[in-house]
Every structure is written in C-alpha cells, then in structure tokens.
XYZ file of C-alpha atoms in Angstrom:
485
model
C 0.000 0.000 0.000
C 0.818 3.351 -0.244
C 3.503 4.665 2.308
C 5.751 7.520 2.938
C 8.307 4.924 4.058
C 10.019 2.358 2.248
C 10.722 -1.241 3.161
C 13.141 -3.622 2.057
C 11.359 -7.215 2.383
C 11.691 -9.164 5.639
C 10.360 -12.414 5.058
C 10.330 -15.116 7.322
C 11.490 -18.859 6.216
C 8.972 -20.807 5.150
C 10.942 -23.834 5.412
C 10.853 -23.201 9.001
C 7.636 -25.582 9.038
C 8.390 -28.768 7.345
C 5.006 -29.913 5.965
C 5.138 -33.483 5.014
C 3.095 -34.069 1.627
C 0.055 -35.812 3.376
C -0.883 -36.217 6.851
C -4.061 -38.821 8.273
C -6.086 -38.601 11.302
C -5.110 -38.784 14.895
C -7.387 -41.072 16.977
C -6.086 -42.861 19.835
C -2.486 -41.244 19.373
C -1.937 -42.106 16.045
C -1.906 -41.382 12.705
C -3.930 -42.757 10.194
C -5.780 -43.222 7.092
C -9.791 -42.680 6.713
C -12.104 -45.343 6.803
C -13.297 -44.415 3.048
C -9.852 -43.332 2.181
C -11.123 -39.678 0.964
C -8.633 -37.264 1.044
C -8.814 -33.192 0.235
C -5.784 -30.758 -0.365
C -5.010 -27.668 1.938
C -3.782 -24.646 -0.224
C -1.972 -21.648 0.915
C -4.624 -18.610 0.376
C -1.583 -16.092 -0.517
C -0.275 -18.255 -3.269
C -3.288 -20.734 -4.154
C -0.572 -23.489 -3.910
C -1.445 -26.539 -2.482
C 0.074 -27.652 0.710
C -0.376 -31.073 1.589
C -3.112 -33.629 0.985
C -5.443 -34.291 4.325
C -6.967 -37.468 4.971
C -11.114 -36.502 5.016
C -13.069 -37.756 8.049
C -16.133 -39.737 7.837
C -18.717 -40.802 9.937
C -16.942 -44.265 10.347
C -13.846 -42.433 11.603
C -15.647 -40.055 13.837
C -16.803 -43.702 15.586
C -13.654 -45.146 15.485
C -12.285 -41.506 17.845
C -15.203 -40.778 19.841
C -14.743 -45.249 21.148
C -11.149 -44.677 21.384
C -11.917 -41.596 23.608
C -14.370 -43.063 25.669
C -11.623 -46.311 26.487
C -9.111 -43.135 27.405
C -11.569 -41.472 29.662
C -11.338 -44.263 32.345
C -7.807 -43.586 33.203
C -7.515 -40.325 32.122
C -10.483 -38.521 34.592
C -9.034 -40.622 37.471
C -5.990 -39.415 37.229
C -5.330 -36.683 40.151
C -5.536 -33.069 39.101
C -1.811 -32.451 39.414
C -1.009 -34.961 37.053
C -2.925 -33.944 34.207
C -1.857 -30.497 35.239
C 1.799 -31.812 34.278
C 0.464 -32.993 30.852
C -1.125 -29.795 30.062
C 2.181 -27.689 31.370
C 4.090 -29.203 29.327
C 2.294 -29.485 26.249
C 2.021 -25.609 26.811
C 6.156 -25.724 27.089
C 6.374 -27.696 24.002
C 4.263 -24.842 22.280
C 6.369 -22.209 23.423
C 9.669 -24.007 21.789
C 7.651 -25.001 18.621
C 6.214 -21.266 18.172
C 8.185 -20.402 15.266
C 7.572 -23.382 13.853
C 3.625 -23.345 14.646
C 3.519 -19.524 13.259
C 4.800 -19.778 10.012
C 2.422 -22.917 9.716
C -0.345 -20.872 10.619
C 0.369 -18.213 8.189
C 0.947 -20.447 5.651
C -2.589 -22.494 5.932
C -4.590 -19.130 7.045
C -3.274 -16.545 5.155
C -2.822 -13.975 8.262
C 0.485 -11.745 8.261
C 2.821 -13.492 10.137
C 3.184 -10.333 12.616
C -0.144 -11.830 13.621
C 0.454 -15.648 14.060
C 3.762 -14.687 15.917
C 2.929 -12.197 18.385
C -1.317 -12.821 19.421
C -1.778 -16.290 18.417
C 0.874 -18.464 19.437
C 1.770 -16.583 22.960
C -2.298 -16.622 23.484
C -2.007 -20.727 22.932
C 0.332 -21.219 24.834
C -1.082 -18.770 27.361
C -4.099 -20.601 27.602
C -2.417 -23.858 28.550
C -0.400 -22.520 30.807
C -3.370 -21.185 32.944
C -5.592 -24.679 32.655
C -2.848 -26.460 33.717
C -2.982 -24.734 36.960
C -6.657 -25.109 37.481
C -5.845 -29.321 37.266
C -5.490 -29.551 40.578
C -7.782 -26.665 42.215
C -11.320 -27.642 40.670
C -12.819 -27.970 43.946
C -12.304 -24.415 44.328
C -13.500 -22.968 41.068
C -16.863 -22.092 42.296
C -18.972 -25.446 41.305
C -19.410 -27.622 44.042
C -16.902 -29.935 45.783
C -15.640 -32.243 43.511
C -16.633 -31.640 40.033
C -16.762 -34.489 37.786
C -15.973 -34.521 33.954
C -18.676 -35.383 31.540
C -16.996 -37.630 29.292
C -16.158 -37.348 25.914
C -16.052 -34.219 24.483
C -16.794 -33.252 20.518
C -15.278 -29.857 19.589
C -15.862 -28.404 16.200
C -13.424 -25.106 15.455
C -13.098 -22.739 12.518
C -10.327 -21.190 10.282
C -9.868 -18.003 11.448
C -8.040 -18.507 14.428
C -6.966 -22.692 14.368
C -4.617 -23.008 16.832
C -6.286 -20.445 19.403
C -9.814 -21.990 19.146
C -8.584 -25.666 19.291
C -6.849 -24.231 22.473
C -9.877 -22.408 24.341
C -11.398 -25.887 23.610
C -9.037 -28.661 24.556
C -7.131 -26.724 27.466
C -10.360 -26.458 29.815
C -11.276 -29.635 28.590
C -8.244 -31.573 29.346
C -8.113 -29.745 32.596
C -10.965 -31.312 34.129
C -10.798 -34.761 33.047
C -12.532 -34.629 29.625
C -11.034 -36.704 26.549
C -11.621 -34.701 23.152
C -13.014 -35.839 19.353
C -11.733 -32.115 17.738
C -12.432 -30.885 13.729
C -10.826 -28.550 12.653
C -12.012 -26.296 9.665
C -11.071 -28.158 5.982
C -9.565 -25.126 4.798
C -6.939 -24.942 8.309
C -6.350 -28.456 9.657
C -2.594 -28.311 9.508
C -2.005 -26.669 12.905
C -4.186 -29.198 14.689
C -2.340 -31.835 13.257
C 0.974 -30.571 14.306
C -0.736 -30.177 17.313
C -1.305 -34.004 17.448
C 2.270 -34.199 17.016
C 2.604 -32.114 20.243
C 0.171 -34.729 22.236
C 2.629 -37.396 21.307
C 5.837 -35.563 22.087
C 4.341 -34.405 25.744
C 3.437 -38.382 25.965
C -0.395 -37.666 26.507
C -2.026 -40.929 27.168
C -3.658 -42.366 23.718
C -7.221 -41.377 22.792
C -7.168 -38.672 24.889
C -6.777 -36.199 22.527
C -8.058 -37.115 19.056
C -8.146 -35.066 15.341
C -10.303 -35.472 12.440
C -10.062 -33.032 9.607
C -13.055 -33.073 7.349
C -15.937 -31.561 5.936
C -19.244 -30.487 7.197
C -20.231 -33.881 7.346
C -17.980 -35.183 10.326
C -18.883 -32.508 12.536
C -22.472 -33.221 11.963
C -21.502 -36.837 12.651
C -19.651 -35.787 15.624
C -22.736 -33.162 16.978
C -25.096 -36.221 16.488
C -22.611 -38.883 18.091
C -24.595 -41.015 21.127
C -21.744 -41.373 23.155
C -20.578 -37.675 23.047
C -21.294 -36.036 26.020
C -20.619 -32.205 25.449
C -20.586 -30.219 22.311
C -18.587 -27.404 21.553
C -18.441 -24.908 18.409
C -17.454 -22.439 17.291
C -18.764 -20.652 13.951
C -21.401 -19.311 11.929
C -24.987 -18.976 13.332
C -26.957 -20.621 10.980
C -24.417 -23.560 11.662
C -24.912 -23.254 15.435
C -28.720 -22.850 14.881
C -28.688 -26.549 13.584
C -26.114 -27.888 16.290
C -29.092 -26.572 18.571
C -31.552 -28.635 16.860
C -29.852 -31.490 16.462
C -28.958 -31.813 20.293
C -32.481 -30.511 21.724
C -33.749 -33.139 23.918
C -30.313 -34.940 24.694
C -28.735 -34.552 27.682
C -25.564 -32.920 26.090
C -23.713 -29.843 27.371
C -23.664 -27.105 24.703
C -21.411 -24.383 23.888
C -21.663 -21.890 21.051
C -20.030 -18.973 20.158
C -20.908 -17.389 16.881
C -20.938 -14.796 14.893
C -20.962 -10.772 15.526
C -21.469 -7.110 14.353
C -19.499 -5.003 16.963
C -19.778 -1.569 17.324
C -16.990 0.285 18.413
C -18.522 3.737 20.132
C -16.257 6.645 19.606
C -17.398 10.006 21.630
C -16.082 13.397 20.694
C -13.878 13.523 23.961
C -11.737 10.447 22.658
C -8.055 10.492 21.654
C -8.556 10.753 17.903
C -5.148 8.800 17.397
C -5.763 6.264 19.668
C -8.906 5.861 18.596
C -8.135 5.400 14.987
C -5.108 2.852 16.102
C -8.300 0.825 18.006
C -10.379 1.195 14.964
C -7.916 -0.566 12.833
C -7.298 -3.331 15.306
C -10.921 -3.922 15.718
C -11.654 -4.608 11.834
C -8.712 -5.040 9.846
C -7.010 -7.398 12.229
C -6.766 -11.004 10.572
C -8.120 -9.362 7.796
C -11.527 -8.791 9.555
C -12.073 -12.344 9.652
C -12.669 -12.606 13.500
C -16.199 -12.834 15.423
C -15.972 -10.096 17.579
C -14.611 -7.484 15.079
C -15.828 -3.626 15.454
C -17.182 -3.985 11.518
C -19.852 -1.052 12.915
C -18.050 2.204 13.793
C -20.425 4.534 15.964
C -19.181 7.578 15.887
C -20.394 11.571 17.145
C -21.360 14.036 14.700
C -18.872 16.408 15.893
C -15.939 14.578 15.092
C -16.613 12.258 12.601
C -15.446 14.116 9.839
C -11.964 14.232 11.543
C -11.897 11.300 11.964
C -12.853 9.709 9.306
C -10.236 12.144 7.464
C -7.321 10.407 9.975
C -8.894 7.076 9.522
C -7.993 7.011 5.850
C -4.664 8.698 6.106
C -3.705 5.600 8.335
C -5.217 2.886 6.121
C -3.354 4.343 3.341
C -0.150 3.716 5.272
C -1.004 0.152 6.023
C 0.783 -2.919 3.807
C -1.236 -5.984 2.074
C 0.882 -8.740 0.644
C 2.956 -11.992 1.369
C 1.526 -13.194 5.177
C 5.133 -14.212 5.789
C 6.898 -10.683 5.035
C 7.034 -9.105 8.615
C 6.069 -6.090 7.317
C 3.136 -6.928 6.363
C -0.840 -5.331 8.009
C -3.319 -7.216 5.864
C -2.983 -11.192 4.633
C -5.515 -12.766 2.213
C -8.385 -13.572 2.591
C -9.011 -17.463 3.713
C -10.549 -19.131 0.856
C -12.264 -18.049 -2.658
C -15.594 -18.538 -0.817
C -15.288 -16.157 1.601
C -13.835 -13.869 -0.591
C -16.447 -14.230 -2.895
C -18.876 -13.460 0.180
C -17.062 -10.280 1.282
C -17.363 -9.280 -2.578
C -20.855 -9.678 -2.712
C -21.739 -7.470 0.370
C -19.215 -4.958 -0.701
C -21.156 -4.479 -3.851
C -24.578 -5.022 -1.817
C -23.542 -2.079 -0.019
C -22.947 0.231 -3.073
C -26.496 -0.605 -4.859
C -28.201 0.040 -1.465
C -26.221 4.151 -1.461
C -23.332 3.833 1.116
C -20.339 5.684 -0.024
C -17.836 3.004 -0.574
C -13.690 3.966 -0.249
C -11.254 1.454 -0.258
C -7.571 1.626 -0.253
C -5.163 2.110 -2.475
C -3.071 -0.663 -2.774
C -2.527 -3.160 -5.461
C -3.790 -6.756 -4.768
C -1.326 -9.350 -5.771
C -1.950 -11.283 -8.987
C -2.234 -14.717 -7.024
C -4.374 -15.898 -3.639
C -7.323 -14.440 -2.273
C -7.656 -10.788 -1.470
C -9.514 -7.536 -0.148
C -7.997 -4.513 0.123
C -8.961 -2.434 3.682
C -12.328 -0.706 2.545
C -15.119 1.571 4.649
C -18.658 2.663 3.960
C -19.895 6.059 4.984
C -23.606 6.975 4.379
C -24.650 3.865 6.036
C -28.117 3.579 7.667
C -29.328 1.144 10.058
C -31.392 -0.229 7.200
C -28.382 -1.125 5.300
C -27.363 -4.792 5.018
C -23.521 -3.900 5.486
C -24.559 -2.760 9.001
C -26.811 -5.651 9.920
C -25.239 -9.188 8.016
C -21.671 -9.990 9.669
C -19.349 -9.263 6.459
C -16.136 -11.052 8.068
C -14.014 -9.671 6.149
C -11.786 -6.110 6.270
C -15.338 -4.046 5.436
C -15.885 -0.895 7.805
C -19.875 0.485 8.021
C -19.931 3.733 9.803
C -22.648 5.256 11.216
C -22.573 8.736 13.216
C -24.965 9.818 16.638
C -25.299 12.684 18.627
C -26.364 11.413 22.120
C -24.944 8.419 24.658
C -28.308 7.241 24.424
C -28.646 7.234 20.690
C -24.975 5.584 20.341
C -26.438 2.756 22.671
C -29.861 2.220 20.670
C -28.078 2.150 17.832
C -25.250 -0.934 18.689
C -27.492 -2.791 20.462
C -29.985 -2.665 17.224
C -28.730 -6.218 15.836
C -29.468 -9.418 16.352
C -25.620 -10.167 17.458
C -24.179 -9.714 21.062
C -20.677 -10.682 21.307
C -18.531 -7.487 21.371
C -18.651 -3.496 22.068
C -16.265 -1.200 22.444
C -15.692 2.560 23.873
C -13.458 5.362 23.643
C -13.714 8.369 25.804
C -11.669 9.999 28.466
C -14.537 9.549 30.973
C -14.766 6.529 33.276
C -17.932 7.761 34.464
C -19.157 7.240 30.328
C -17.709 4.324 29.831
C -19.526 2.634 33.183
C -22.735 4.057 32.001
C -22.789 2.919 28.223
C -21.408 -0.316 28.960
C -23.852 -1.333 31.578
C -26.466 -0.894 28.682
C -24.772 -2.982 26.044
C -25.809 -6.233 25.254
C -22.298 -7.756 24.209
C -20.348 -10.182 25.770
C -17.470 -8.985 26.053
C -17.302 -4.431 25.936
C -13.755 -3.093 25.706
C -12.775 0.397 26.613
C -9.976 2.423 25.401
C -9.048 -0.435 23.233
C -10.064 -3.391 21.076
C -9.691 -7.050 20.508
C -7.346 -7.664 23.872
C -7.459 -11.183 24.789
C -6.030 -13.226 28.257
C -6.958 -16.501 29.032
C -8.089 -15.529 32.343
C -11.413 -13.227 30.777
C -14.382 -15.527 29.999
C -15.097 -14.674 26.339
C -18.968 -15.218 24.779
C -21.732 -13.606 23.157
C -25.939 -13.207 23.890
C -28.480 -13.456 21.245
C -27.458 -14.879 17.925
C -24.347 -14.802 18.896
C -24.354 -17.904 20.873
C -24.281 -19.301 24.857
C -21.652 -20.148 27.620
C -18.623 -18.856 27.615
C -14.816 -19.966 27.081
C -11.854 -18.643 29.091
C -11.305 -18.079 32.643
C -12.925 -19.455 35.746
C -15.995 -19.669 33.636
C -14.723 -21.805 31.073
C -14.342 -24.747 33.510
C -17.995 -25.000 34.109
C -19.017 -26.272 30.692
C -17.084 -29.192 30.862
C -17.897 -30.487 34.968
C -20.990 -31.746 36.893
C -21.830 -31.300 39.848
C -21.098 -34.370 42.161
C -23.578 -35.770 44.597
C -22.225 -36.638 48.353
C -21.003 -39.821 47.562
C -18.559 -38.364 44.497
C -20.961 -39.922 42.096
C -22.397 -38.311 39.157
C-alpha cells in the first residue's frame, strides 16, 4: 500500500515448518488413514498453492475416535488433578519451543500476516495452557461444588480463522478437568491441529485422549449427532450453530456456542482521535476482519466524525497488504475463494443500497485471495452492510449525537458478542457499557485477549462462555455426596 516509508522485504522462512506431503487422522495417538480413504488438499490462500493432501473424516472415523476416547476417559479422569496439570504444562512448554515453527504454519494455511500468528496467536495458545494447567489440581475451588466431575467425551468443532487459538480455548479447559476430546478442525486450516497431534505425542499424553479429524461439514455433523458424546462445543457461523441446537435438543448434552458478531466500536467526541483510529484498525482489519468479535460497525459523534474519518484514511493508506510471511506486512488474504467471494458480494450489496464506498489504495497481488482495507460512509441502520456480519476487512460507519442514541443504535442487531468505547470519561464508559448487550465491551481499546477473561456472546451470537474461571464450568458436573455423578 501506499507509504511515505520504504521497506526492504523481511520475510520469514517458510521452510521453518516442514510440511510433510500428506498427513491422516489422529485417533487414539496415532496417525492414520480414513475409513473411506477420501482425502482433500489444503492450499496456501496467498499463493493458491497446495500444501499437503489431508486425509477426510467420515462418519466411520468419527466412531472409530469418539470409542477410542471413551476407552481413554477411564484412566484419564481418574488421574489426580496435578497430574494432568503436568500434561497440560508441558504441552504448553512444548508450544512455546515449537512457536516459530507453529507460526509460520499458521500463516501459511490461514493466510494472516505473520506479525499476527507470531505475536497474538501463538503466545495466546500457549497462554491458555499454561493457565488450565494450573486449574488441574484446584477444581474444587472454582466455584462449582466440591468435587466436580468430567462429563466424558467431548466433541469440539473449530473454525479457520483462528486454528490453533480456538482448538486451544477448547481442549485446554477440557483436558483440565478430566474430559477426553473428538476435535475438527475447519477443511480449509487443519494443519495446525495436526501438528498439534504431534505435540500430544511428544508431551506423551495418554492415547485417545486427545483425538483429530479433519473433514468436511459432514464429520462434525456426525460428531454433533454422536450417542456417546457427552458435550458439544463450536465455534462458527450462526446458521451452523442454529442446527447444532436442533440437532442436540432433547439430549442430555452440554452445549457451547459462540458465533458470529457485528461489533460496534462507540467513539465520543472527547476520545483520543489517534488512539482511537489505532483501536479502529485493530478492531476490523485485524486477521483481515475475519474474527467474530470485530468492530465492523463504527459509531461515531457528529462532531468529530469528519476528523476522523479524514485520519482514519490517512492511516489505512499507510497500512501494507501482501505476502503473510513478510514481517512487514498489516493485511494477509483472505481465507478461501468462498469467503472472498462473500465479502465481494456485500461490498457491492452495499454500493447498490447508497453507502459511499472507499477502499484503499493498494494493489492486490496477482495470485491468492484478497480484499484490500475498505469503509462505507452513508450507512443507515437499514443497510445490510450494518446488519449481516461481512467477516471480512469491510468498515460500516454510522454517526450519533447522544450516549443514548450511540447505545440504541449498537445494540440494534441481532448479534451480542462485542462493544467497544473510547472516551476519556470513566464515568461514560460505566454508564454505556452497563447498557450494552455484548459479551465482552472493551474500553480504550479493542480485541485484547487473556486466558483468564471468559469470552462469549448473547443473542445470535451464541451461549456459555470460554476462558477463565468460567470456562471450567461447561465441561464439569456437579457431584452428589457420595462423588458420584
């Protein structure tokens, strides 16, 4: 893009992650081929290039894990707390050391900058295991009852826009409290979560305890549906979490969902306009706006919305698209021709409907999957920019004039996962975020993460959360006085 600076290139090695040409599926600690033998290829969104050919899970194969976790449960839920807490250390030690490794990986099979996969992701993995491992040994002080007992087998479906972080919020707690785990990761991302097989083996985790199938929508279904699963979690679309719903109503499974969003990110005319416009950027254009909780609605005061919106573009003019492994790099492709072709279509959606569309000026490489940093002005509540989650680096922003208008108008969506604020008052920011309905409300910055903060949404955007104390409780029951279930 456009910059008053030049930069010489500063790639990082891809050979740094040595991706074998095919990989199977991990169930009961090793590797293996599909019951069907179907296999799909991964492909690098920057390059279109494939990367290695996956074997495809089936519903024969999600059997075959969720019997091989149920035989591991026995030994692994009686183990005592500390020593799974030792199996969970140091598979978050093993991380740490691999995190080069695991980065370039990432940015390879996601198509974020490696800036990204290197300095949120991996540390927030390993983070993240780190702080389950010490909960091991303590669940009898968490908050839910004396001795909490694990529910079994647990079938965790992930996406592709964070791999490595979501099969973390998922297995950590899990493992934590005595669960064994059936995981899928997304088709177009399952290399990280089969390196992180590779991890399970090197820490010695007991076999079955931890078990991967990469497929297609079909396995997780099969998963979802499995009799002998005993808590679902997912994370993902709606409309995909509105069937997992169905599907499980009138089981006795535990379900988790988080799903999709439409933040709004509330700037008042007393904010730091620099700041601000730094917190704007992170909240949208951060993995390519391809995250749940991104600010895609920007809320902000009459007064000062033309200067900001004049600062705004100065600083997305300044910002660098191109090769995810250059560490220069601001904005990676987009994850797959699909969801580029969705982010294209609302783009244009937005344009017949009257917003003022401005992108910036940068010049997309001739190869991969791409979207150049773009915002809408003009945009009316009516608008579907500001309603449908775009997930993708697409801005809508909409002005008010009052507290009281800026809250009507962010919590006018069907969404509830994220909010943010930016004003010098503390008084302001108490009082508009104790009438948001998000999750999770930020204030003075945007899309800050810690393992120790429970993270989930209300309405559409799912139930339960993940992280923290919190996250322990969808994966225990409560034992009766004899320490029976």
């Amino acid at each position: 893009m456009a910059s008053v600076f030049e930069y010489a290139p500063a790639p990082e090695s891809r050979t740094i992650a040595d991706i074998a040409p095919s990989y199977g599926l991990f169930i009961d600690g090793e590797f293996t081929d599909a019951a069907d033998g179907k296999v799909f290829k991964t492909v690098s969104p920057s390059t279109e290039e494939v990367l290695s050919e996956i074997a495809q899970a089936g519903p024969e194969d999600v059997d075959r894990a969720v019997r091989a976790a149920r035989k591991a449960f026995e030994k692994w839920s009686a183990l005592p707390g500390a020593e799974r807490g030792k199996y969970l250390f140091r598979i978050a030690r093993i991380i740490q050391e691999r995190s080069r490794e695991l980065a370039v990986l990432e940015t390879l099979d996601n198509g974020k900058p490696i800036r990204e996969t290197r300095d949120a992701d991996l540390p927030l993995v390993a983070a993240h295991f780190f702080y389950y491992a010490g909960w091991a040994d303590k669940l009898d002080h968490a908050g839910f009852g004396p001795n909490p007992l694990p529910l079994g087998v647990a079938g965790q479906v992930i996406p592709w826009n964070f791999p490595l972080l979501m099969l973390a919020w998922k297995i950590a707690p899990a493992l934590a409290t005595g669960n064994t785990v059936v995981l899928k990761p997304a088709e177009t991302t399952p290399l990280s979560a089969l390196f992180f097989a590779d991890i399970c083996r090197q820490a010695g985790l007991p076999k079955g305890v931890v078990n991967i199938l990469p497929g297609y929508g079909d396995a997780g279904a099969a998963l979802v549906a499995h009799p002998d699963v005993n808590k679902v979690a997912f994370t993902g679309s709606t409309a995909v979490g509105k069937e997992i719903a169905r599907t499980l109503a009138g089981t006795d499974k535990k379900l988790t969902l988080e799903l999709g969003g439409k933040g709004a990110n509330i700037v008042f005319d007393d904010a730091p306009i620099d700041q601000a416009v730094e917190g704007i950027v992170t909240g949208i254009f951060f993995n390519q706006g391809q995250v749940c909780c991104a600010g895609s609605r920007l809320l902000v005061q009459e007064s000062i919305q033309d200067e900001l919106l004049d600062s705004l573009k100065r600083r997305l003019s300044t910002l660098r698209l191109g090769d995810p492994l250059d560490k220069n790099t601001d904005i990676g492709a987009i994850n797959s021709a699909e969801q580029l072709a969705r982010i294209t279509a609302l783009a244009e959606t937005g344009e017949a409907e009257g917003a003022t569309r401005w992108t910036a000026p940068c010049d997309l490489p001739s190869s991969g999957y791409w979207f150049a940093p773009t915002l809408f002005t003009n945009v009316t509540q009516a608008h579907t920019i500001a309603r449908d989650e775009i997930f993708g680096p697409v801005l809508s922003v909409l002005s008010f004039r009052t507290p009281d208008e800026a809250v009507a108008k962010a919590n006018n969506t069907q969404y509830g996962l994220s909010a943010g604020i930016w004003t010098e008052k503390g008084s302001r920011i108490l009082a508009v975020a104790s009438k948001l309905r998000a999750g999770v409300i930020w204030s003075n910055t945007f899309n800050k993460f810690d393992p120790t903060s429970p993270f989930g949404g209300y309405k559409e955007s799912g139930f339960g959360r993940e992280g923290g104390r919190h996250g322990l409780e969808a994966y225990l029951a409560p034992s009766n006085p004899k320490g029976e279930r």
